[in-house]
PDB file of C-alpha atoms in Angstrom:
ATOM      1  CA  SER M   1       0.000   0.000   0.000  1.00  0.00           C
ATOM      2  CA  ILE M   2       1.005   3.630  -0.523  1.00  0.00           C
ATOM      3  CA  GLU M   3       0.040   6.536   1.674  1.00  0.00           C
ATOM      4  CA  MET M   4      -0.849   9.521  -0.464  1.00  0.00           C
ATOM      5  CA  GLU M   5      -2.913  12.671  -0.625  1.00  0.00           C
ATOM      6  CA  ALA M   6      -4.842  12.124  -3.855  1.00  0.00           C
ATOM      7  CA  TYR M   7      -5.996  15.035  -6.003  1.00  0.00           C
ATOM      8  CA  ALA M   8      -7.232  13.420  -9.214  1.00  0.00           C
ATOM      9  CA  ALA M   9      -7.873  10.088 -10.937  1.00  0.00           C
ATOM     10  CA  ASP M  10      -8.904   8.678 -14.300  1.00  0.00           C
ATOM     11  CA  ASN M  11     -10.043   5.358 -15.729  1.00  0.00           C
ATOM     12  CA  THR M  12      -7.559   3.484 -17.926  1.00  0.00           C
ATOM     13  CA  ILE M  13      -8.376   1.668 -21.155  1.00  0.00           C
ATOM     14  CA  ASP M  14      -7.987  -1.741 -19.449  1.00  0.00           C
ATOM     15  CA  SER M  15     -10.598  -0.899 -16.755  1.00  0.00           C
ATOM     16  CA  GLY M  16      -7.937   0.056 -14.229  1.00  0.00           C
ATOM     17  CA  TYR M  17      -7.205   3.393 -12.605  1.00  0.00           C
ATOM     18  CA  VAL M  18      -4.510   6.030 -12.376  1.00  0.00           C
ATOM     19  CA  PHE M  19      -4.246   8.349  -9.362  1.00  0.00           C
ATOM     20  CA  VAL M  20      -2.066  11.391  -8.776  1.00  0.00           C
ATOM     21  CA  GLY M  21      -1.322  13.534  -5.756  1.00  0.00           C
ATOM     22  CA  ARG M  22       1.344  13.992  -3.154  1.00  0.00           C
ATOM     23  CA  HIS M  23       3.374  11.617  -0.974  1.00  0.00           C
ATOM     24  CA  ALA M  24       5.310  12.407   2.219  1.00  0.00           C
ATOM     25  CA  GLY M  25       4.555  16.111   1.889  1.00  0.00           C
ATOM     26  CA  SER M  26       7.216  16.838  -0.729  1.00  0.00           C
ATOM     27  CA  GLU M  27       6.921  14.239  -3.514  1.00  0.00           C
ATOM     28  CA  ALA M  28       4.563  14.390  -6.483  1.00  0.00           C
ATOM     29  CA  LEU M  29       3.146  10.888  -6.928  1.00  0.00           C
ATOM     30  CA  ILE M  30       1.431   8.933  -9.716  1.00  0.00           C
ATOM     31  CA  VAL M  31       0.019   5.439  -9.015  1.00  0.00           C
ATOM     32  CA  ARG M  32      -1.293   2.898 -11.523  1.00  0.00           C
ATOM     33  CA  LEU M  33      -3.867   0.353 -10.299  1.00  0.00           C
ATOM     34  CA  ASP M  34      -5.483  -2.633 -11.978  1.00  0.00           C
ATOM     35  CA  SER M  35      -9.245  -3.241 -12.088  1.00  0.00           C
ATOM     36  CA  LEU M  36      -9.112  -4.806  -8.602  1.00  0.00           C
ATOM     37  CA  SER M  37      -7.233  -1.804  -7.184  1.00  0.00           C
ATOM     38  CA  ASN M  38      -3.938  -3.656  -6.889  1.00  0.00           C
ATOM     39  CA  ILE M  39      -0.888  -1.429  -7.393  1.00  0.00           C
ATOM     40  CA  ILE M  40       0.892  -2.109 -10.695  1.00  0.00           C
ATOM     41  CA  TRP M  41       3.472   0.647 -10.342  1.00  0.00           C
ATOM     42  CA  SER M  42       4.043   4.026  -8.758  1.00  0.00           C
ATOM     43  CA  LYS M  43       6.425   6.884  -9.534  1.00  0.00           C
ATOM     44  CA  THR M  44       7.464   9.833  -7.414  1.00  0.00           C
ATOM     45  CA  MET M  45       9.042  13.144  -8.290  1.00  0.00           C
ATOM     46  CA  ILE M  46      11.001  14.664  -5.409  1.00  0.00           C
ATOM     47  CA  GLY M  47      10.637  18.412  -5.501  1.00  0.00           C
ATOM     48  CA  THR M  48      10.464  21.528  -3.357  1.00  0.00           C
ATOM     49  CA  PRO M  49       9.457  20.501   0.201  1.00  0.00           C
ATOM     50  CA  GLY M  50       5.749  21.012   0.687  1.00  0.00           C
ATOM     51  CA  GLN M  51       5.304  22.410  -2.824  1.00  0.00           C
ATOM     52  CA  ALA M  52       5.489  19.401  -5.162  1.00  0.00           C
ATOM     53  CA  LYS M  53       2.301  17.635  -6.199  1.00  0.00           C
ATOM     54  CA  PHE M  54       0.377  16.389  -9.198  1.00  0.00           C
ATOM     55  CA  THR M  55      -3.097  17.949  -9.317  1.00  0.00           C
ATOM     56  CA  ASP M  56      -4.571  16.349 -12.443  1.00  0.00           C
ATOM     57  CA  VAL M  57      -4.135  13.323 -14.707  1.00  0.00           C
ATOM     58  CA  ILE M  58      -5.656  11.886 -17.873  1.00  0.00           C
ATOM     59  CA  ALA M  59      -5.272   8.461 -19.448  1.00  0.00           C
ATOM     60  CA  THR M  60      -4.328   8.695 -23.131  1.00  0.00           C
ATOM     61  CA  SER M  61      -5.383   6.546 -26.084  1.00  0.00           C
ATOM     62  CA  ASP M  62      -1.857   5.060 -26.414  1.00  0.00           C
ATOM     63  CA  SER M  63      -2.129   3.511 -22.906  1.00  0.00           C
ATOM     64  CA  GLY M  64      -0.057   6.334 -21.449  1.00  0.00           C
ATOM     65  CA  TYR M  65      -0.834   9.146 -19.022  1.00  0.00           C
ATOM     66  CA  VAL M  66      -0.420  12.903 -18.879  1.00  0.00           C
ATOM     67  CA  ALA M  67      -0.054  14.364 -15.384  1.00  0.00           C
ATOM     68  CA  ALA M  68      -0.065  18.057 -14.487  1.00  0.00           C
ATOM     69  CA  GLY M  69       1.107  19.630 -11.266  1.00  0.00           C
ATOM     70  CA  ILE M  70       3.472  22.019  -9.542  1.00  0.00           C
ATOM     71  CA  ASN M  71       6.981  21.997  -8.136  1.00  0.00           C
ATOM     72  CA  GLY M  72       7.752  25.183  -6.260  1.00  0.00           C
ATOM     73  CA  MET M  73       7.457  28.057  -8.715  1.00  0.00           C
ATOM     74  CA  GLU M  74       7.084  25.772 -11.737  1.00  0.00           C
ATOM     75  CA  VAL M  75       4.099  24.139 -13.364  1.00  0.00           C
ATOM     76  CA  LEU M  76       4.848  20.691 -14.785  1.00  0.00           C
ATOM     77  CA  CYS M  77       3.162  18.644 -17.501  1.00  0.00           C
ATOM     78  CA  ILE M  78       4.605  15.127 -17.854  1.00  0.00           C
ATOM     79  CA  LYS M  79       3.788  12.312 -20.280  1.00  0.00           C
ATOM     80  CA  PHE M  80       4.276   8.759 -18.965  1.00  0.00           C
ATOM     81  CA  ASN M  81       4.060   5.532 -20.960  1.00  0.00           C
ATOM     82  CA  GLN M  82       2.055   2.518 -19.794  1.00  0.00           C
ATOM     83  CA  TYR M  83       4.937   1.353 -17.580  1.00  0.00           C
ATOM     84  CA  GLY M  84       5.404   4.691 -15.835  1.00  0.00           C
ATOM     85  CA  ASP M  85       8.502   5.742 -17.773  1.00  0.00           C
ATOM     86  CA  THR M  86       8.733   9.456 -18.551  1.00  0.00           C
ATOM     87  CA  ILE M  87       8.322  10.229 -22.272  1.00  0.00           C
ATOM     88  CA  TRP M  88       8.559  14.008 -22.039  1.00  0.00           C
ATOM     89  CA  THR M  89       8.393  16.822 -19.514  1.00  0.00           C
ATOM     90  CA  GLN M  90       7.341  20.425 -20.024  1.00  0.00           C
ATOM     91  CA  SER M  91       7.799  23.064 -17.335  1.00  0.00           C
ATOM     92  CA  TYR M  92       6.464  26.610 -17.085  1.00  0.00           C
ATOM     93  CA  ASP M  93       7.828  29.286 -14.740  1.00  0.00           C
ATOM     94  CA  THR M  94       4.757  30.768 -13.038  1.00  0.00           C
ATOM     95  CA  GLY M  95       5.944  32.745 -10.044  1.00  0.00           C
ATOM     96  CA  ALA M  96       3.171  31.087  -8.029  1.00  0.00           C
ATOM     97  CA  SER M  97       0.437  28.538  -8.696  1.00  0.00           C
ATOM     98  CA  GLU M  98      -1.894  26.317  -6.686  1.00  0.00           C
ATOM     99  CA  GLY M  99      -2.143  23.651  -9.357  1.00  0.00           C
ATOM    100  CA  ALA M 100      -2.424  22.774 -13.036  1.00  0.00           C
ATOM    101  CA  TYR M 101      -5.181  20.955 -14.919  1.00  0.00           C
ATOM    102  CA  VAL M 102      -5.219  19.140 -18.245  1.00  0.00           C
ATOM    103  CA  THR M 103      -7.801  17.777 -20.671  1.00  0.00           C
ATOM    104  CA  PRO M 104      -7.581  15.707 -23.868  1.00  0.00           C
ATOM    105  CA  THR M 105      -8.842  17.305 -27.072  1.00  0.00           C
ATOM    106  CA  TYR M 106     -10.746  15.793 -29.961  1.00  0.00           C
ATOM    107  CA  ASP M 107      -7.744  16.241 -32.268  1.00  0.00           C
ATOM    108  CA  SER M 108      -5.670  13.937 -29.996  1.00  0.00           C
ATOM    109  CA  ASN M 109      -3.735  16.713 -28.290  1.00  0.00           C
ATOM    110  CA  PHE M 110      -3.941  18.240 -24.784  1.00  0.00           C
ATOM    111  CA  VAL M 111      -4.798  21.580 -23.206  1.00  0.00           C
ATOM    112  CA  LEU M 112      -3.206  22.668 -19.930  1.00  0.00           C
ATOM    113  CA  THR M 113      -4.322  25.531 -17.686  1.00  0.00           C
ATOM    114  CA  TYR M 114      -2.835  27.150 -14.589  1.00  0.00           C
ATOM    115  CA  ALA M 115      -2.812  30.500 -12.794  1.00  0.00           C
ATOM    116  CA  THR M 116       0.279  32.661 -12.413  1.00  0.00           C
ATOM    117  CA  SER M 117       1.449  35.742 -10.511  1.00  0.00           C
ATOM    118  CA  GLN M 118      -0.808  35.399  -7.475  1.00  0.00           C
ATOM    119  CA  ASN M 119      -3.691  34.160  -9.653  1.00  0.00           C
ATOM    120  CA  SER M 120      -4.017  37.409 -11.671  1.00  0.00           C
ATOM    121  CA  ILE M 121      -3.077  35.757 -14.973  1.00  0.00           C
ATOM    122  CA  LEU M 122      -4.701  32.581 -16.276  1.00  0.00           C
ATOM    123  CA  SER M 123      -2.523  30.654 -18.722  1.00  0.00           C
ATOM    124  CA  VAL M 124      -3.823  28.140 -21.254  1.00  0.00           C
ATOM    125  CA  VAL M 125      -1.463  26.022 -23.375  1.00  0.00           C
ATOM    126  CA  LYS M 126      -2.284  23.540 -26.125  1.00  0.00           C
ATOM    127  CA  ILE M 127       0.297  20.733 -26.376  1.00  0.00           C
ATOM    128  CA  ASP M 128       0.716  18.064 -29.053  1.00  0.00           C
ATOM    129  CA  GLN M 129       1.452  14.365 -28.528  1.00  0.00           C
ATOM    130  CA  GLY M 130       5.183  15.069 -28.500  1.00  0.00           C
ATOM    131  CA  GLY M 131       4.961  17.725 -25.787  1.00  0.00           C
ATOM    132  CA  ASN M 132       5.386  20.651 -28.195  1.00  0.00           C
ATOM    133  CA  THR M 133       3.383  23.852 -27.746  1.00  0.00           C
ATOM    134  CA  ILE M 134       0.765  24.420 -30.452  1.00  0.00           C
ATOM    135  CA  TRP M 135      -0.479  27.696 -28.998  1.00  0.00           C
ATOM    136  CA  SER M 136      -0.542  29.514 -25.680  1.00  0.00           C
ATOM    137  CA  SER M 137      -2.868  32.152 -24.309  1.00  0.00           C
ATOM    138  CA  LYS M 138      -2.607  34.410 -21.246  1.00  0.00           C
ATOM    139  CA  LEU M 139      -5.808  35.925 -19.846  1.00  0.00           C
ATOM    140  CA  ASP M 140      -4.625  38.891 -17.778  1.00  0.00           C
ATOM    141  CA  GLY M 141      -6.880  40.219 -15.029  1.00  0.00           C
ATOM    142  CA  VAL M 142      -9.209  37.201 -14.963  1.00  0.00           C
ATOM    143  CA  ALA M 143      -8.224  36.517 -11.303  1.00  0.00           C
ATOM    144  CA  THR M 144      -9.270  32.878 -11.473  1.00  0.00           C
ATOM    145  CA  VAL M 145      -7.812  29.926  -9.597  1.00  0.00           C
ATOM    146  CA  PRO M 146      -8.525  27.036 -12.025  1.00  0.00           C
ATOM    147  CA  ARG M 147      -9.757  23.656 -10.767  1.00  0.00           C
ATOM    148  CA  THR M 148     -10.853  21.928 -13.971  1.00  0.00           C
ATOM    149  CA  ILE M 149     -10.762  22.207 -17.752  1.00  0.00           C
ATOM    150  CA  ALA M 150     -12.858  20.364 -20.335  1.00  0.00           C
ATOM    151  CA  GLU M 151     -13.394  20.480 -24.079  1.00  0.00           C
ATOM    152  CA  SER M 152     -16.889  20.439 -25.569  1.00  0.00           C
ATOM    153  CA  THR M 153     -17.792  18.629 -28.786  1.00  0.00           C
ATOM    154  CA  ASP M 154     -17.539  21.910 -30.719  1.00  0.00           C
ATOM    155  CA  SER M 155     -13.872  22.257 -29.597  1.00  0.00           C
ATOM    156  CA  THR M 156     -14.591  25.169 -27.265  1.00  0.00           C
ATOM    157  CA  LEU M 157     -12.956  25.000 -23.842  1.00  0.00           C
ATOM    158  CA  TYR M 158     -14.539  25.462 -20.421  1.00  0.00           C
ATOM    159  CA  ILE M 159     -12.382  26.334 -17.408  1.00  0.00           C
ATOM    160  CA  GLY M 160     -13.892  26.220 -13.944  1.00  0.00           C
ATOM    161  CA  GLY M 161     -12.439  27.554 -10.725  1.00  0.00           C
ATOM    162  CA  ALA M 162     -12.818  30.226  -8.091  1.00  0.00           C
ATOM    163  CA  ILE M 163     -12.387  33.899  -7.352  1.00  0.00           C
ATOM    164  CA  GLY M 164     -11.464  34.171  -3.691  1.00  0.00           C
ATOM    165  CA  TRP M 165     -12.788  31.631  -1.211  1.00  0.00           C
ATOM    166  CA  SER M 166     -16.421  30.987  -2.116  1.00  0.00           C
ATOM    167  CA  THR M 167     -17.227  32.572  -5.487  1.00  0.00           C
ATOM    168  CA  GLY M 168     -17.191  30.168  -8.404  1.00  0.00           C
ATOM    169  CA  VAL M 169     -16.412  31.116 -11.981  1.00  0.00           C
ATOM    170  CA  ILE M 170     -16.781  29.399 -15.351  1.00  0.00           C
ATOM    171  CA  LEU M 171     -14.982  30.640 -18.469  1.00  0.00           C
ATOM    172  CA  LYS M 172     -15.593  29.691 -22.087  1.00  0.00           C
ATOM    173  CA  LEU M 173     -12.731  29.921 -24.602  1.00  0.00           C
ATOM    174  CA  ASN M 174     -12.701  29.322 -28.330  1.00  0.00           C
ATOM    175  CA  TYR M 175     -10.588  26.639 -29.983  1.00  0.00           C
ATOM    176  CA  ASP M 176      -7.415  28.764 -29.914  1.00  0.00           C
ATOM    177  CA  GLY M 177      -7.676  29.948 -26.327  1.00  0.00           C
ATOM    178  CA  GLN M 178      -9.404  33.322 -26.699  1.00  0.00           C
ATOM    179  CA  LEU M 179     -11.942  34.234 -24.001  1.00  0.00           C
ATOM    180  CA  LEU M 180     -15.571  34.214 -25.169  1.00  0.00           C
ATOM    181  CA  TRP M 181     -17.285  34.847 -21.826  1.00  0.00           C
ATOM    182  CA  ALA M 182     -16.856  34.482 -18.078  1.00  0.00           C
ATOM    183  CA  LYS M 183     -19.588  34.068 -15.468  1.00  0.00           C
ATOM    184  CA  GLU M 184     -19.412  34.217 -11.677  1.00  0.00           C
ATOM    185  CA  LEU M 185     -21.451  31.664  -9.698  1.00  0.00           C
ATOM    186  CA  ASP M 186     -22.694  31.715  -6.097  1.00  0.00           C
ATOM    187  CA  LEU M 187     -22.669  27.968  -5.345  1.00  0.00           C
ATOM    188  CA  GLY M 188     -18.952  27.896  -4.592  1.00  0.00           C
ATOM    189  CA  GLU M 189     -15.787  26.863  -6.414  1.00  0.00           C
ATOM    190  CA  VAL M 190     -16.276  25.085  -9.755  1.00  0.00           C
ATOM    191  CA  GLN M 191     -14.546  21.700  -9.669  1.00  0.00           C
ATOM    192  CA  ASP M 192     -15.931  19.721 -12.594  1.00  0.00           C
ATOM    193  CA  VAL M 193     -17.807  20.250 -15.863  1.00  0.00           C
ATOM    194  CA  GLU M 194     -19.924  17.811 -17.897  1.00  0.00           C
ATOM    195  CA  PHE M 195     -21.718  18.202 -21.232  1.00  0.00           C
ATOM    196  CA  MET M 196     -24.936  16.790 -22.674  1.00  0.00           C
ATOM    197  CA  ALA M 197     -26.366  18.053 -25.977  1.00  0.00           C
ATOM    198  CA  ASP M 198     -26.508  21.864 -25.631  1.00  0.00           C
ATOM    199  CA  SER M 199     -26.340  21.816 -21.834  1.00  0.00           C
ATOM    200  CA  VAL M 200     -23.384  22.383 -19.518  1.00  0.00           C
ATOM    201  CA  PHE M 201     -23.474  20.864 -16.017  1.00  0.00           C
ATOM    202  CA  ILE M 202     -21.208  22.536 -13.461  1.00  0.00           C
ATOM    203  CA  MET M 203     -20.228  20.859 -10.186  1.00  0.00           C
ATOM    204  CA  CYS M 204     -19.487  23.268  -7.335  1.00  0.00           C
ATOM    205  CA  ALA M 205     -18.112  22.987  -3.804  1.00  0.00           C
ATOM    206  CA  ASP M 206     -18.948  25.621  -1.202  1.00  0.00           C
ATOM    207  CA  TYR M 207     -16.181  25.676   1.415  1.00  0.00           C
ATOM    208  CA  SER M 208     -18.175  27.994   3.699  1.00  0.00           C
ATOM    209  CA  TRP M 209     -20.983  25.450   4.128  1.00  0.00           C
ATOM    210  CA  GLY M 210     -19.204  22.254   3.101  1.00  0.00           C
ATOM    211  CA  THR M 211     -21.920  21.475   0.567  1.00  0.00           C
ATOM    212  CA  PRO M 212     -21.795  20.423  -3.082  1.00  0.00           C
ATOM    213  CA  GLY M 213     -23.963  22.010  -5.729  1.00  0.00           C
ATOM    214  CA  VAL M 214     -24.869  21.557  -9.388  1.00  0.00           C
ATOM    215  CA  ILE M 215     -25.711  24.206 -11.983  1.00  0.00           C
ATOM    216  CA  LYS M 216     -27.244  23.589 -15.390  1.00  0.00           C
ATOM    217  CA  MET M 217     -26.686  26.249 -18.039  1.00  0.00           C
ATOM    218  CA  ASP M 218     -26.630  26.535 -21.801  1.00  0.00           C
ATOM    219  CA  THR M 219     -23.558  27.276 -23.905  1.00  0.00           C
ATOM    220  CA  ALA M 220     -24.287  31.020 -23.763  1.00  0.00           C
ATOM    221  CA  ALA M 221     -24.058  31.033 -19.925  1.00  0.00           C
ATOM    222  CA  ASN M 222     -27.828  31.227 -19.295  1.00  0.00           C
ATOM    223  CA  ILE M 223     -28.633  29.282 -16.114  1.00  0.00           C
ATOM    224  CA  SER M 224     -31.567  26.844 -16.187  1.00  0.00           C
ATOM    225  CA  TRP M 225     -31.315  25.820 -12.537  1.00  0.00           C
ATOM    226  CA  ALA M 226     -28.923  25.701  -9.602  1.00  0.00           C
ATOM    227  CA  LYS M 227     -29.208  23.387  -6.595  1.00  0.00           C
ATOM    228  CA  ARG M 228     -27.344  22.763  -3.353  1.00  0.00           C
ATOM    229  CA  TYR M 229     -27.227  19.342  -1.694  1.00  0.00           C
ATOM    230  CA  PRO M 230     -26.770  19.995   2.040  1.00  0.00           C
ATOM    231  CA  GLY M 231     -26.293  17.044   4.352  1.00  0.00           C
ATOM    232  CA  TYR M 232     -24.474  14.839   1.848  1.00  0.00           C
ATOM    233  CA  ILE M 233     -20.958  16.039   2.691  1.00  0.00           C
ATOM    234  CA  ASP M 234     -19.492  16.460   6.167  1.00  0.00           C
ATOM    235  CA  ASN M 235     -16.670  18.827   5.284  1.00  0.00           C
ATOM    236  CA  SER M 236     -15.074  18.851   8.761  1.00  0.00           C
ATOM    237  CA  GLY M 237     -12.733  21.614   7.676  1.00  0.00           C
ATOM    238  CA  LEU M 238     -11.322  19.660   4.736  1.00  0.00           C
ATOM    239  CA  ASN M 239     -11.283  20.786   1.116  1.00  0.00           C
ATOM    240  CA  LEU M 240     -13.877  19.335  -1.217  1.00  0.00           C
ATOM    241  CA  PHE M 241     -12.463  17.892  -4.430  1.00  0.00           C
ATOM    242  CA  MET M 242     -15.444  16.907  -6.528  1.00  0.00           C
ATOM    243  CA  ARG M 243     -15.598  14.729  -9.595  1.00  0.00           C
ATOM    244  CA  SER M 244     -18.669  13.808 -11.580  1.00  0.00           C
ATOM    245  CA  TYR M 245     -19.976  11.411 -14.200  1.00  0.00           C
ATOM    246  CA  LEU M 246     -22.875  12.170 -16.536  1.00  0.00           C
ATOM    247  CA  LYS M 247     -24.583   8.899 -17.450  1.00  0.00           C
ATOM    248  CA  GLU M 248     -26.366   8.099 -20.686  1.00  0.00           C
ATOM    249  CA  ASP M 249     -29.715   7.972 -18.860  1.00  0.00           C
ATOM    250  CA  ALA M 250     -29.263  11.696 -18.016  1.00  0.00           C
ATOM    251  CA  THR M 251     -28.411  11.251 -14.352  1.00  0.00           C
ATOM    252  CA  ILE M 252     -25.377  12.772 -12.707  1.00  0.00           C
ATOM    253  CA  ILE M 253     -23.194  10.993 -10.181  1.00  0.00           C
ATOM    254  CA  PHE M 254     -20.831  13.177  -8.211  1.00  0.00           C
ATOM    255  CA  SER M 255     -18.551  12.528  -5.279  1.00  0.00           C
ATOM    256  CA  ALA M 256     -16.379  14.486  -2.883  1.00  0.00           C
ATOM    257  CA  PRO M 257     -13.857  12.991  -0.468  1.00  0.00           C
ATOM    258  CA  THR M 258     -13.795  14.182   3.136  1.00  0.00           C
ATOM    259  CA  LEU M 259     -13.358  11.855   6.094  1.00  0.00           C
ATOM    260  CA  MET M 260     -15.359   9.382   4.027  1.00  0.00           C
ATOM    261  CA  VAL M 261     -16.318   9.356   0.358  1.00  0.00           C
ATOM    262  CA  GLY M 262     -19.719  10.900  -0.214  1.00  0.00           C
ATOM    263  CA  ALA M 263     -21.753  10.368  -3.342  1.00  0.00           C
ATOM    264  CA  ASN M 264     -25.074  11.525  -4.640  1.00  0.00           C
ATOM    265  CA  VAL M 265     -27.109  10.774  -7.742  1.00  0.00           C
ATOM    266  CA  ILE M 266     -29.480  13.354  -9.173  1.00  0.00           C
ATOM    267  CA  ASN M 267     -31.813  13.380 -12.141  1.00  0.00           C
ATOM    268  CA  GLN M 268     -31.347  15.731 -15.030  1.00  0.00           C
ATOM    269  CA  ILE M 269     -34.262  18.177 -15.107  1.00  0.00           C
TER     270      ILE M 269
END
C-alpha cells in the first residue's frame, strides 16, 4: 500500500485506474492500479518541500498518461508511458500557482491551464502528442484559480475555478484559447464540468458550508437551474475535491472525499 494525498484520478483503457497527488509532503506521486485496485506501479518526483504535487491526470489513447502539477514556482506537464517511464516533460515558470489541470482534445492533443502571478493571470497552453506547444494564451486580469478544464464537442474550452474563497467562476474559450465569456457563480468553487447536448453541467463545492452544488446552463451562460445538496458532505474543515460522471440515462453521479467518500445521484431536469 502507498500513503498519499490524492488530487485526481482517471479510468484506464484496461478498466484500471490512475491516481495522482502527493506523498510524504514533498513528492509528487502517480500510481497505476489494476481493475481490482492492486498497485501495478508508482512513480514519485522529489521536488520543493511542501510544494510538489500532481493535481490532475488523464489516461491517453496510447495507454499512457499525462499528469499536471506544480513543483515550487514551476508548473509541470509530464507524459508517462504505460509502464510509468517518462516520455517528455514540459515546465512553465509561473511565479506562483496552486495547481495545473489538463484535458484531452478531440484532435488527440492536450490543453493545460494554470494560474500565475498570485492568480491574476490565467494561462492556457495547447500541447501536441510530443509535448510541443501548439499555442498559448494568457488571460490577464481574470483573477481565477482554475480547478478543472474540459473540451466540448464543438472544440470550445470550459475552465472552472474560483475567485477568492467561495465565489465560483466558469470561463468559455474558443478553440485557440481566446476568451468568449466568463460568469461568476454563487454555489462555490467550480470543480468539474460535464456536457450533454446543448447543456453544460457545473459541479461546485462551497467551502463555507461544506456542501456540493450543481448548476445547469446553456452554452451562452444562461442558467436553467442551480441546486445545493446539504447534508451529503461532512466537510469537517477539509477541502472538497469533486468529480462527476454524466450517465447516458441523463443522471449525474458526483462525489467528494472528506473523512469518508460521499456520493449523490441526481436526475437531469
